[in-house]
């Protein structure tokens, strides 16, 4: 039979329950809610602060430390870079203020109907390989984990593997072996080896999250930035969608503590 899935011990399902209870309507979760859920399951995300004005963006950048990245915060925009909603590596207050103004103007031209809440300010994360990790609830198979090439490559390459959640360590290893994204973590063309163990760990955590919370119908971390061996990973950007509440009355929830 199937080897039993690896259970990650240091996860905090009660925190996820609380976040989901506060987001009652269903649909896409706010970036703050998504970040809180990833954090509760031990997946590292860069600190993010919402700025409503250029001046506020500069204040956050000073506090977080340069260089910073800016991303448009809008519930209506899923792929931010396609509408000019991302600015990277801004090294000064002048650059942040200008970046804020240009970006908001560009996004408003591209998507005039979108509601813009402001701009997220984050410290720049060290360079590394980029992969995508996700999960979805399949109507026939139940929770599935997805892994493949991340960042801008994801649409073009179709380099992706799926496995049933929660995963065994062998299944997580198999997802890396079956994809170019996974194989190149060992190093390629002069790129040093990346932290493969940290990627396996995130796959197990995402699989457990998807299995523990069937009402999370879809989640995606893109990109998951994989630093050099031993340096870990960062979930640079994530999104999650929750089933509309009518499909999942609260008494259907799995008691994740197994009581």
Coordinates of N, CA and C in Angstrom, one line a residue:
X1 N 0.8 -1.2 0.0 CA 0.0 0.0 0.0 C 0.9 1.3 0.0
X2 N 0.2 2.4 0.0 CA 0.9 3.7 0.0 C 1.5 4.0 1.3
X3 N 2.7 4.4 1.2 CA 3.4 4.8 2.4 C 2.6 6.0 3.1
X4 N 2.6 6.0 4.4 CA 1.7 7.1 5.0 C 2.3 8.4 4.8
X5 N 1.5 9.5 4.6 CA 2.0 10.8 4.3 C 2.8 11.3 5.5
X6 N 3.8 12.2 5.2 CA 4.6 12.8 6.2 C 3.8 13.9 6.8
X7 N 3.6 13.9 8.1 CA 2.9 15.0 8.8 C 3.9 16.0 9.4
X8 N 3.7 17.3 9.0 CA 4.6 18.3 9.5 C 4.0 18.7 10.9
X9 N 4.9 18.7 11.9 CA 4.4 19.0 13.3 C 4.1 20.4 13.6
X10 N 4.9 21.4 13.1 CA 4.8 22.7 13.7 C 3.8 23.6 12.9
X11 N 2.6 23.1 12.6 CA 1.7 23.9 11.9 C 0.6 24.3 12.9
X12 N -0.1 25.5 12.6 CA -1.0 26.1 13.5 C -2.4 26.2 12.9
X13 N -3.2 25.1 12.8 CA -4.4 25.1 12.1 C -5.4 26.1 12.7
X14 N -5.4 26.3 14.0 CA -6.4 27.2 14.6 C -6.2 28.6 14.1
X15 N -5.0 29.0 13.7 CA -4.8 30.3 13.2 C -5.5 30.4 11.8
X16 N -5.4 29.3 11.0 CA -6.0 29.3 9.7 C -7.5 29.4 9.8
X17 N -8.1 28.6 10.8 CA -9.5 28.6 11.1 C -10.0 30.1 11.3
X18 N -9.2 30.8 12.2 CA -9.5 32.1 12.5 C -9.5 33.1 11.3
X19 N -8.5 32.9 10.5 CA -8.4 33.8 9.3 C -9.6 33.5 8.4
X20 N -9.9 32.2 8.2 CA -11.0 31.8 7.2 C -12.3 32.3 7.8
X21 N -12.5 32.2 9.1 CA -13.8 32.6 9.7 C -14.0 34.1 9.5
X22 N -12.9 34.9 9.5 CA -13.0 36.3 9.3 C -13.2 36.7 7.8
X23 N -13.1 35.8 6.9 CA -13.2 36.0 5.5 C -14.4 35.3 5.0
X24 N -15.5 35.5 5.6 CA -16.7 34.6 5.5 C -17.2 34.5 4.0
X25 N -17.1 35.5 3.2 CA -17.9 35.5 1.9 C -17.3 34.4 0.9
X26 N -16.1 34.1 1.0 CA -15.5 33.2 0.0 C -14.9 34.0 -1.1
X27 N -14.3 33.4 -2.1 CA -13.6 34.1 -3.2 C -12.2 34.3 -2.8
X28 N -11.4 35.2 -3.5 CA -10.0 35.3 -3.3 C -9.8 36.0 -1.9
X29 N -8.8 35.5 -1.2 CA -8.5 36.1 0.1 C -7.6 37.3 -0.1
X30 N -7.6 38.2 0.9 CA -6.8 39.4 0.8 C -5.3 39.0 1.0
X31 N -4.4 39.8 0.5 CA -2.9 39.4 0.6 C -2.6 39.2 2.1
X32 N -3.2 40.0 3.0 CA -2.9 39.8 4.4 C -3.3 38.5 4.9
X33 N -4.5 38.1 4.5 CA -5.1 36.8 5.0 C -4.2 35.6 4.4
X34 N -3.9 35.7 3.1 CA -3.0 34.7 2.5 C -1.7 34.6 3.2
X35 N -1.1 35.7 3.5 CA 0.2 35.7 4.2 C 0.1 35.1 5.6
X36 N -1.0 35.4 6.3 CA -1.3 34.8 7.6 C -1.4 33.3 7.6
X37 N -2.1 32.8 6.5 CA -2.3 31.3 6.4 C -0.9 30.7 6.1
X38 N -0.2 31.2 5.2 CA 1.2 30.7 4.8 C 2.0 30.6 6.1
X39 N 2.0 31.7 6.8 CA 2.9 31.8 8.0 C 2.4 30.8 9.1
X40 N 1.1 30.6 9.2 CA 0.6 29.6 10.2 C 1.1 28.2 9.8
X41 N 1.3 27.9 8.5 CA 1.8 26.6 8.1 C 3.3 26.6 7.9
X42 N 4.0 27.6 8.4 CA 5.5 27.5 8.4 C 6.1 27.8 7.1
X43 N 5.4 28.6 6.2 CA 6.0 29.0 4.9 C 6.4 30.4 5.0
X44 N 7.6 30.7 4.8 CA 8.2 32.0 5.0 C 7.8 33.1 3.9
X45 N 7.2 34.2 4.4 CA 6.9 35.2 3.4 C 7.6 36.5 3.8
X46 N 8.0 37.4 2.8 CA 8.6 38.6 3.2 C 7.5 39.5 3.9
X47 N 8.0 40.4 4.8 CA 7.1 41.3 5.4 C 6.5 42.2 4.3
X48 N 5.2 42.5 4.5 CA 4.6 43.4 3.5 C 3.8 44.4 4.2
X49 N 3.9 45.7 3.7 CA 3.1 46.8 4.4 C 2.3 47.5 3.3
X50 N 1.0 47.7 3.6 CA 0.1 48.4 2.6 C 0.3 49.9 2.7
X51 N 0.6 50.6 1.6 CA 0.7 52.1 1.6 C -0.4 52.6 0.7
X52 N -1.1 53.6 1.2 CA -2.2 54.2 0.4 C -1.8 55.4 -0.3
X53 N -0.6 56.0 0.1 CA -0.1 57.2 -0.6 C 1.4 56.9 -0.9
X54 N 1.9 57.8 -1.8 CA 3.4 57.7 -2.0 C 4.2 58.0 -0.8
X55 N 3.7 58.9 0.0 CA 4.5 59.3 1.2 C 4.5 58.1 2.2
X56 N 3.4 57.5 2.3 CA 3.3 56.3 3.2 C 4.2 55.2 2.7
X57 N 4.3 55.0 1.4 CA 5.2 54.0 0.8 C 6.6 54.3 1.2
X58 N 7.0 55.6 1.2 CA 8.4 56.0 1.5 C 8.6 55.7 3.0
X59 N 7.6 56.0 3.8 CA 7.8 55.7 5.3 C 8.0 54.2 5.5
X60 N 7.2 53.3 4.9 CA 7.4 51.9 5.1 C 8.8 51.5 4.5
X61 N 9.2 52.0 3.4 CA 10.5 51.6 2.8 C 11.6 51.9 3.7
X62 N 11.5 53.1 4.4 CA 12.6 53.5 5.3 C 12.6 52.5 6.5
X63 N 11.4 52.1 6.9 CA 11.4 51.2 8.1 C 11.9 49.8 7.7
X64 N 11.5 49.3 6.5 CA 11.8 47.9 6.1 C 13.3 47.8 5.6
X65 N 13.8 49.0 5.1 CA 15.2 49.0 4.6 C 15.2 48.8 3.1
X66 N 16.0 49.6 2.4 CA 16.2 49.5 0.9 C 17.1 48.4 0.6
X67 N 17.0 47.8 -0.6 CA 16.0 48.1 -1.7 C 14.6 47.5 -1.4
X68 N 13.6 48.0 -2.0 CA 12.2 47.5 -1.8 C 11.6 47.2 -3.1
X69 N 10.5 46.4 -3.0 CA 9.6 46.1 -4.2 C 8.3 46.7 -3.9
X70 N 7.6 47.2 -4.9 CA 6.3 47.7 -4.8 C 5.4 46.8 -5.7
X71 N 4.2 46.5 -5.1 CA 3.2 45.8 -5.9 C 1.8 46.4 -5.7
X72 N 1.1 46.5 -6.8 CA -0.3 47.1 -6.7 C -1.1 46.1 -5.8
X73 N -1.9 46.7 -4.9 CA -2.8 45.9 -4.1 C -4.2 46.1 -4.6
X74 N -4.8 45.1 -5.3 CA -6.1 45.2 -5.8 C -6.8 43.8 -5.8
X75 N -8.0 43.7 -5.3 CA -8.7 42.4 -5.3 C -9.0 42.0 -6.8
X76 N -9.0 42.9 -7.7 CA -9.4 42.7 -9.1 C -8.3 42.3 -10.0
X77 N -7.0 42.3 -9.5 CA -5.9 42.0 -10.4 C -5.1 40.9 -9.8
X78 N -5.1 39.7 -10.5 CA -4.4 38.5 -10.1 C -3.0 38.6 -10.6
X79 N -2.8 38.8 -11.9 CA -1.4 38.8 -12.4 C -0.9 40.3 -12.5
X80 N -0.3 40.7 -11.5 CA 0.1 42.1 -11.3 C 1.1 42.6 -12.4
X81 N 2.0 41.7 -12.7 CA 3.1 42.2 -13.6 C 2.5 42.5 -15.0
X82 N 1.5 41.8 -15.4 CA 0.9 42.0 -16.8 C 0.3 43.4 -17.0
X83 N -0.1 44.0 -15.9 CA -0.7 45.4 -16.0 C 0.3 46.5 -15.5
X84 N 1.6 46.1 -15.3 CA 2.5 47.1 -14.9 C 2.5 47.3 -13.4
X85 N 1.9 46.4 -12.6 CA 1.7 46.6 -11.2 C 2.8 46.1 -10.3
X86 N 4.0 46.0 -10.8 CA 5.2 45.6 -10.0 C 6.4 46.5 -10.3
X87 N 7.1 47.0 -9.2 CA 8.3 47.7 -9.4 C 9.3 47.1 -8.4
X88 N 10.5 46.8 -9.0 CA 11.5 46.0 -8.2 C 12.7 46.9 -7.9
X89 N 13.4 46.5 -6.8 CA 14.8 47.1 -6.5 C 14.8 48.6 -6.4
X90 N 13.9 49.2 -5.8 CA 13.9 50.6 -5.6 C 14.7 51.0 -4.4
X91 N 15.8 51.8 -4.6 CA 16.8 52.0 -3.6 C 16.8 53.3 -2.8
X92 N 15.7 54.1 -3.1 CA 15.7 55.4 -2.3 C 14.3 55.9 -2.2
X93 N 14.1 56.9 -1.4 CA 12.7 57.5 -1.2 C 12.2 58.1 -2.5
X94 N 13.1 58.7 -3.2 CA 12.7 59.4 -4.5 C 12.2 58.3 -5.5
X95 N 13.0 57.2 -5.5 CA 12.6 56.1 -6.5 C 11.2 55.5 -6.0
X96 N 11.0 55.4 -4.7 CA 9.8 54.8 -4.2 C 8.6 55.7 -4.5
X97 N 8.7 57.0 -4.3 CA 7.6 57.9 -4.5 C 7.3 58.0 -6.0
X98 N 8.3 58.0 -6.9 CA 8.1 58.0 -8.3 C 7.5 56.7 -8.8
X99 N 8.0 55.6 -8.3 CA 7.5 54.3 -8.6 C 6.1 54.1 -8.3
X100 N 5.7 54.6 -7.1 CA 4.3 54.5 -6.6 C 3.4 55.3 -7.6
X101 N 3.7 56.5 -7.9 CA 2.9 57.3 -8.8 C 2.8 56.7 -10.2
X102 N 3.9 56.3 -10.8 CA 3.9 55.8 -12.1 C 3.1 54.5 -12.2
X103 N 3.3 53.7 -11.2 CA 2.6 52.3 -11.2 C 1.1 52.5 -11.1
X104 N 0.6 53.3 -10.2 CA -0.8 53.5 -10.0 C -1.4 54.1 -11.3
X105 N -0.7 55.0 -11.9 CA -1.2 55.6 -13.2 C -1.3 54.5 -14.3
X106 N -0.2 53.7 -14.4 CA -0.2 52.7 -15.4 C -1.3 51.6 -15.2
X107 N -1.5 51.2 -14.0 CA -2.5 50.2 -13.7 C -3.9 50.8 -14.0
X108 N -4.1 52.0 -13.6 CA -5.4 52.7 -13.8 C -5.7 52.8 -15.4
X109 N -4.7 53.0 -16.2 CA -4.8 53.0 -17.6 C -5.2 51.6 -18.1
X110 N -4.4 50.6 -17.6 CA -4.6 49.2 -18.1 C -5.9 48.6 -17.6
X111 N -6.3 48.9 -16.4 CA -7.5 48.3 -15.8 C -8.4 49.4 -15.1
X112 N -9.0 50.2 -15.9 CA -9.8 51.4 -15.3 C -10.8 51.0 -14.3
X113 N -11.4 49.8 -14.4 CA -12.5 49.4 -13.5 C -12.0 48.8 -12.2
X114 N -10.7 48.4 -12.1 CA -10.1 47.7 -11.0 C -10.2 48.6 -9.7
X115 N -10.5 48.0 -8.6 CA -10.4 48.8 -7.3 C -9.0 48.7 -6.8
X116 N -8.4 49.8 -6.6 CA -7.0 49.8 -6.1 C -7.0 50.2 -4.6
X117 N -6.5 49.3 -3.8 CA -6.5 49.6 -2.3 C -5.2 50.3 -1.9
X118 N -4.2 50.3 -2.8 CA -3.0 51.0 -2.5 C -1.8 50.1 -3.1
X119 N -0.7 50.2 -2.4 CA 0.5 49.5 -3.0 C 1.2 48.8 -1.8
X120 N 1.6 47.6 -2.0 CA 2.3 46.8 -1.0 C 3.8 47.1 -1.1
X121 N 4.4 47.4 0.0 CA 5.9 47.6 0.0 C 6.5 46.4 0.7
X122 N 7.5 45.8 0.1 CA 8.2 44.7 0.6 C 9.7 44.8 0.5
X123 N 10.5 44.3 1.4 CA 12.0 44.3 1.2 C 12.3 43.4 0.0
X124 N 13.3 43.7 -0.8 CA 13.7 42.8 -1.9 C 14.3 41.5 -1.2
X125 N 14.0 40.4 -1.8 CA 14.5 39.1 -1.3 C 15.7 38.8 -2.2
X126 N 16.7 38.1 -1.5 CA 17.9 37.7 -2.3 C 17.5 36.9 -3.5
X127 N 18.4 37.0 -4.5 CA 18.1 36.3 -5.8 C 18.2 34.8 -5.5
X128 N 17.5 34.0 -6.4 CA 17.5 32.6 -6.4 C 16.7 32.0 -7.5
X129 N 16.6 30.7 -7.5 CA 15.7 30.1 -8.6 C 14.2 30.3 -8.2
X130 N 13.4 30.4 -9.2 CA 12.0 30.6 -8.9 C 11.2 29.4 -9.4
X131 N 10.3 28.9 -8.5 CA 9.4 27.8 -8.8 C 8.0 28.2 -8.4
X132 N 7.0 27.4 -8.8 CA 5.7 27.7 -8.4 C 5.2 26.4 -7.6
X133 N 4.5 26.7 -6.5 CA 3.9 25.6 -5.7 C 2.5 26.0 -5.5
X134 N 1.6 25.0 -5.6 CA 0.2 25.3 -5.5 C -0.6 24.1 -5.0
X135 N -1.9 24.3 -4.8 CA -2.8 23.2 -4.5 C -4.2 23.5 -5.0
X136 N -4.9 22.5 -5.3 CA -6.3 22.7 -5.6 C -7.1 21.5 -5.2
X137 N -8.4 21.7 -5.0 CA -9.3 20.6 -4.6 C -10.0 20.1 -5.9
X138 N -9.6 18.9 -6.3 CA -10.2 18.3 -7.5 C -11.5 17.6 -7.1
X139 N -12.6 17.8 -7.9 CA -13.8 17.1 -7.5 C -13.8 15.6 -7.5
X140 N -12.9 15.0 -8.2 CA -12.8 13.5 -8.2 C -11.7 13.0 -7.3
X141 N -10.5 13.7 -7.3 CA -9.4 13.1 -6.6 C -9.2 13.7 -5.2
X142 N -9.9 14.9 -4.9 CA -9.6 15.6 -3.6 C -8.4 16.5 -3.8
X143 N -7.7 16.8 -2.7 CA -6.7 17.8 -2.7 C -5.5 17.3 -3.5
X144 N -5.0 18.2 -4.4 CA -3.8 17.9 -5.2 C -2.8 19.0 -5.0
X145 N -1.5 18.6 -5.0 CA -0.4 19.6 -4.9 C 0.2 19.7 -6.3
X146 N 0.6 21.0 -6.6 CA 1.1 21.2 -8.0 C 2.5 21.9 -7.7
X147 N 3.5 21.5 -8.6 CA 4.8 22.1 -8.6 C 5.3 22.2 -10.0
X148 N 6.1 23.3 -10.2 CA 6.7 23.5 -11.5 C 7.5 24.8 -11.6
X149 N 7.8 25.1 -12.9 CA 8.6 26.4 -13.1 C 7.7 27.6 -12.8
X150 N 8.4 28.5 -12.1 CA 7.6 29.7 -11.5 C 8.0 31.0 -12.2
X151 N 7.5 32.0 -11.6 CA 7.8 33.4 -12.1 C 7.2 33.6 -13.5
X152 N 7.8 34.3 -14.4 CA 7.3 34.6 -15.7 C 7.2 33.4 -16.6
X153 N 8.1 32.3 -16.2 CA 8.1 31.1 -17.1 C 6.9 30.3 -17.1
X154 N 6.1 30.5 -16.0 CA 5.1 29.4 -15.7 C 4.1 29.2 -16.9
X155 N 3.6 30.3 -17.6 CA 2.6 30.1 -18.6 C 3.2 29.4 -19.8
X156 N 4.4 29.8 -20.2 CA 5.0 29.3 -21.4 C 5.5 27.9 -21.4
X157 N 6.1 27.5 -20.2 CA 6.8 26.2 -20.2 C 5.9 25.0 -20.0
X158 N 4.7 25.2 -19.3 CA 3.9 24.0 -18.9 C 4.7 22.9 -18.3
X159 N 5.7 23.3 -17.4 CA 6.5 22.4 -16.7 C 5.9 22.2 -15.4
X160 N 5.1 21.1 -15.2 CA 4.3 21.1 -14.0 C 4.0 19.6 -13.6
X161 N 4.0 19.3 -12.3 CA 3.7 18.0 -11.8 C 2.6 18.1 -10.8
X162 N 1.7 17.1 -10.7 CA 0.7 17.0 -9.7 C 0.8 15.8 -8.8
X163 N 0.4 15.8 -7.6 CA 0.3 14.6 -6.7 C -0.8 14.8 -5.7
X164 N -1.3 13.7 -5.2 CA -2.4 13.7 -4.2 C -1.8 14.2 -2.9
X165 N -2.6 15.0 -2.2 CA -2.2 15.5 -0.9 C -3.0 14.8 0.2
X166 N -2.5 14.6 1.4 CA -1.1 15.1 1.8 C 0.0 14.1 1.2
X167 N 1.2 14.6 1.0 CA 2.2 13.9 0.3 C 3.1 13.1 1.2
X168 N 3.6 12.0 0.7 CA 4.7 11.3 1.3 C 6.0 12.0 0.9
X169 N 7.1 11.8 1.6 CA 8.4 12.4 1.2 C 8.8 11.9 -0.2
X170 N 8.5 10.6 -0.5 CA 8.8 10.0 -1.8 C 8.1 10.7 -2.9
X171 N 6.8 11.0 -2.6 CA 6.0 11.7 -3.7 C 6.5 13.1 -3.9
X172 N 6.9 13.8 -2.8 CA 7.4 15.2 -3.0 C 8.7 15.1 -3.8
X173 N 9.6 14.1 -3.5 CA 10.8 13.9 -4.3 C 10.5 13.6 -5.8
X174 N 9.4 12.8 -6.0 CA 9.0 12.5 -7.4 C 8.6 13.7 -8.2
X175 N 7.9 14.7 -7.5 CA 7.5 15.9 -8.2 C 8.7 16.7 -8.7
X176 N 9.8 16.7 -7.8 CA 11.0 17.4 -8.2 C 11.7 16.7 -9.4
X177 N 11.7 15.3 -9.3 CA 12.4 14.5 -10.3 C 11.7 14.7 -11.7
X178 N 10.3 14.9 -11.7 CA 9.6 14.9 -12.9 C 9.5 16.2 -13.6
X179 N 10.1 17.2 -13.0 CA 10.0 18.6 -13.6 C 11.4 19.2 -13.8
X180 N 11.6 20.0 -14.8 CA 12.8 20.7 -15.1 C 13.1 21.6 -13.9
X181 N 12.0 22.3 -13.4 CA 12.1 23.2 -12.2 C 12.8 22.5 -11.0
X182 N 12.3 21.2 -10.8 CA 12.9 20.4 -9.7 C 14.3 19.9 -9.9
X183 N 14.5 19.5 -11.2 CA 15.9 18.9 -11.5 C 16.9 20.0 -11.4
X184 N 16.6 21.2 -11.9 CA 17.6 22.2 -11.9 C 18.0 22.8 -10.5
X185 N 17.2 22.4 -9.5 CA 17.5 22.9 -8.1 C 18.9 22.3 -7.7
X186 N 19.3 21.2 -8.3 CA 20.6 20.6 -8.1 C 21.8 21.5 -8.6
X187 N 21.4 22.6 -9.4 CA 22.4 23.4 -10.0 C 22.5 23.1 -11.5
X188 N 22.7 24.2 -12.3 CA 22.7 24.0 -13.8 C 23.4 25.2 -14.4
X189 N 24.1 25.0 -15.5 CA 24.7 26.1 -16.2 C 25.4 27.2 -15.3
X190 N 26.2 26.7 -14.4 CA 26.9 27.7 -13.6 C 26.0 28.3 -12.4
X191 N 24.7 27.9 -12.4 CA 23.9 28.3 -11.2 C 24.2 27.4 -10.1
X192 N 24.5 27.9 -8.9 CA 24.8 27.0 -7.8 C 23.6 26.2 -7.3
X193 N 23.8 25.1 -6.6 CA 22.6 24.4 -6.1 C 21.8 25.2 -5.2
X194 N 20.4 25.0 -5.3 CA 19.5 25.7 -4.5 C 19.1 24.9 -3.3
X195 N 18.3 25.4 -2.4 CA 17.9 24.7 -1.2 C 16.7 23.7 -1.5
X196 N 17.1 22.5 -2.0 CA 16.1 21.5 -2.4 C 15.3 21.0 -1.2
X197 N 16.0 20.9 -0.1 CA 15.3 20.4 1.1 C 14.2 21.3 1.6
X198 N 14.4 22.6 1.4 CA 13.4 23.6 1.8 C 12.2 23.5 0.9
X199 N 12.5 23.2 -0.4 CA 11.4 23.1 -1.4 C 10.5 21.9 -1.0
X200 N 11.2 20.7 -0.7 CA 10.4 19.5 -0.3 C 9.6 19.8 0.9
X201 N 10.2 20.6 1.9 CA 9.4 20.9 3.1 C 8.2 21.8 2.7
X202 N 8.3 22.7 1.8 CA 7.1 23.5 1.4 C 6.1 22.7 0.7
X203 N 6.5 21.7 -0.1 CA 5.5 20.9 -0.8 C 4.7 20.1 0.3
X204 N 5.4 19.6 1.3 CA 4.7 18.8 2.4 C 3.7 19.7 3.1
X205 N 4.1 21.0 3.4 CA 3.3 21.9 4.1 C 2.1 22.3 3.3
X206 N 2.3 22.6 2.0 CA 1.2 23.0 1.2 C 0.2 21.9 1.0
X207 N 0.7 20.6 0.9 CA -0.2 19.5 0.8 C -1.0 19.3 2.0
X208 N -0.4 19.5 3.2 CA -1.1 19.3 4.4 C -2.1 20.4 4.6
X209 N -1.8 21.6 4.2 CA -2.8 22.7 4.3 C -4.0 22.4 3.4
X210 N -3.7 21.9 2.2 CA -4.9 21.6 1.3 C -5.7 20.5 1.8
X211 N -5.1 19.5 2.5 CA -5.8 18.4 3.0 C -6.6 18.8 4.3
X212 N -6.0 19.6 5.1 CA -6.6 20.1 6.3 C -7.8 21.0 6.1
X213 N -7.7 21.8 5.0 CA -8.8 22.8 4.7 C -9.4 22.6 3.3
X214 N -10.3 21.7 3.2 CA -10.9 21.5 1.8 C -11.6 22.7 1.3
X215 N -12.0 23.7 2.2 CA -12.6 24.9 1.7 C -11.7 25.8 0.9
X216 N -10.3 25.6 1.1 CA -9.3 26.3 0.3 C -9.3 25.6 -1.1
X217 N -10.1 26.1 -2.0 CA -10.3 25.4 -3.3 C -9.1 25.6 -4.2
X218 N -8.3 26.6 -4.0 CA -7.1 26.8 -4.9 C -6.1 27.7 -4.2
X219 N -4.9 27.4 -4.2 CA -3.8 28.2 -3.7 C -2.6 28.1 -4.6
X220 N -1.9 29.2 -4.6 CA -0.7 29.3 -5.5 C 0.3 30.2 -4.9
X221 N 1.6 29.7 -4.8 CA 2.7 30.5 -4.4 C 3.5 30.7 -5.6
X222 N 3.6 31.9 -6.2 CA 4.3 32.1 -7.4 C 4.9 33.5 -7.4
X223 N 6.2 33.7 -7.3 CA 7.1 32.6 -7.2 C 7.4 32.2 -5.8
X224 N 7.8 31.0 -5.6 CA 8.6 30.6 -4.4 C 10.0 30.7 -4.8
X225 N 10.7 31.7 -4.1 CA 12.1 32.0 -4.4 C 13.0 31.0 -3.6
X226 N 13.8 30.3 -4.3 CA 14.6 29.2 -3.6 C 16.1 29.8 -3.5
X227 N 16.5 30.0 -2.3 CA 17.9 30.6 -2.1 C 18.9 29.4 -2.2
X228 N 20.2 29.8 -2.0 CA 21.2 28.8 -2.1 C 21.0 27.7 -1.0
X229 N 21.6 26.5 -1.2 CA 21.5 25.4 -0.3 C 21.7 25.9 1.2
X230 N 20.7 25.5 2.1 CA 20.8 25.9 3.5 C 20.2 27.3 3.8
X231 N 19.8 28.1 2.8 CA 19.3 29.4 3.0 C 17.8 29.5 3.0
X232 N 17.2 28.4 2.6 CA 15.7 28.4 2.7 C 15.0 29.0 1.4
X233 N 13.7 29.3 1.6 CA 12.9 29.8 0.5 C 12.1 30.9 1.0
X234 N 11.6 31.7 0.1 CA 10.6 32.8 0.4 C 9.4 32.6 -0.5
X235 N 8.2 32.7 0.1 CA 7.0 32.8 -0.7 C 6.8 34.2 -1.1
X236 N 7.3 34.6 -2.3 CA 7.3 36.0 -2.6 C 5.9 36.6 -2.9
X237 N 5.1 35.7 -3.5 CA 3.7 36.2 -3.8 C 2.8 35.0 -3.8
X238 N 1.6 35.2 -3.2 CA 0.7 34.0 -3.1 C -0.7 34.5 -3.3
X239 N -1.6 33.5 -3.7 CA -3.0 33.9 -3.7 C -3.8 32.6 -3.4
X240 N -4.9 32.8 -2.7 CA -5.8 31.7 -2.3 C -7.2 32.0 -2.5
X241 N -8.0 31.0 -2.9 CA -9.4 31.2 -3.1 C -10.2 30.2 -2.3
X242 N -11.2 30.7 -1.6 CA -12.0 29.9 -0.7 C -13.3 29.6 -1.4
X243 N -13.9 28.4 -1.1 CA -15.2 28.1 -1.6 C -16.2 29.1 -1.1
X244 N -17.2 29.4 -1.9 CA -18.3 30.2 -1.4 C -19.0 29.5 -0.2
X245 N -19.3 30.2 0.8 CA -19.6 29.6 2.1 C -20.7 28.6 2.1
X246 N -21.7 28.8 1.1 CA -22.8 27.9 1.1 C -22.4 26.4 0.8
X247 N -21.3 26.2 0.1 CA -20.8 24.9 -0.2 C -20.2 24.2 1.0
X248 N -19.7 25.0 1.9 CA -19.0 24.4 3.1 C -19.5 25.0 4.4
X249 N -20.7 24.5 4.9 CA -21.1 24.9 6.2 C -20.1 24.5 7.2
X250 N -20.0 25.2 8.3 CA -18.9 25.0 9.2 C -18.8 23.6 9.8
X251 N -19.9 22.9 9.9 CA -19.9 21.5 10.5 C -19.3 20.5 9.5
X252 N -19.0 20.9 8.3 CA -18.3 20.0 7.3 C -16.8 20.1 7.5
X253 N -16.3 21.1 8.3 CA -14.8 21.2 8.4 C -14.2 20.0 9.0
X254 N -13.1 19.6 8.6 CA -12.3 18.5 9.2 C -11.8 19.0 10.5
X255 N -12.0 18.2 11.5 CA -11.3 18.5 12.8 C -9.9 18.2 12.7
X256 N -9.1 19.2 12.4 CA -7.7 19.0 12.0 C -6.9 18.4 13.2
X257 N -7.3 18.6 14.5 CA -6.6 18.1 15.6 C -6.9 16.6 15.8
X258 N -7.8 16.1 15.0 CA -8.1 14.6 15.1 C -8.8 14.2 16.4
X259 N -9.5 15.1 17.0 CA -10.1 14.8 18.3 C -11.3 13.9 18.1

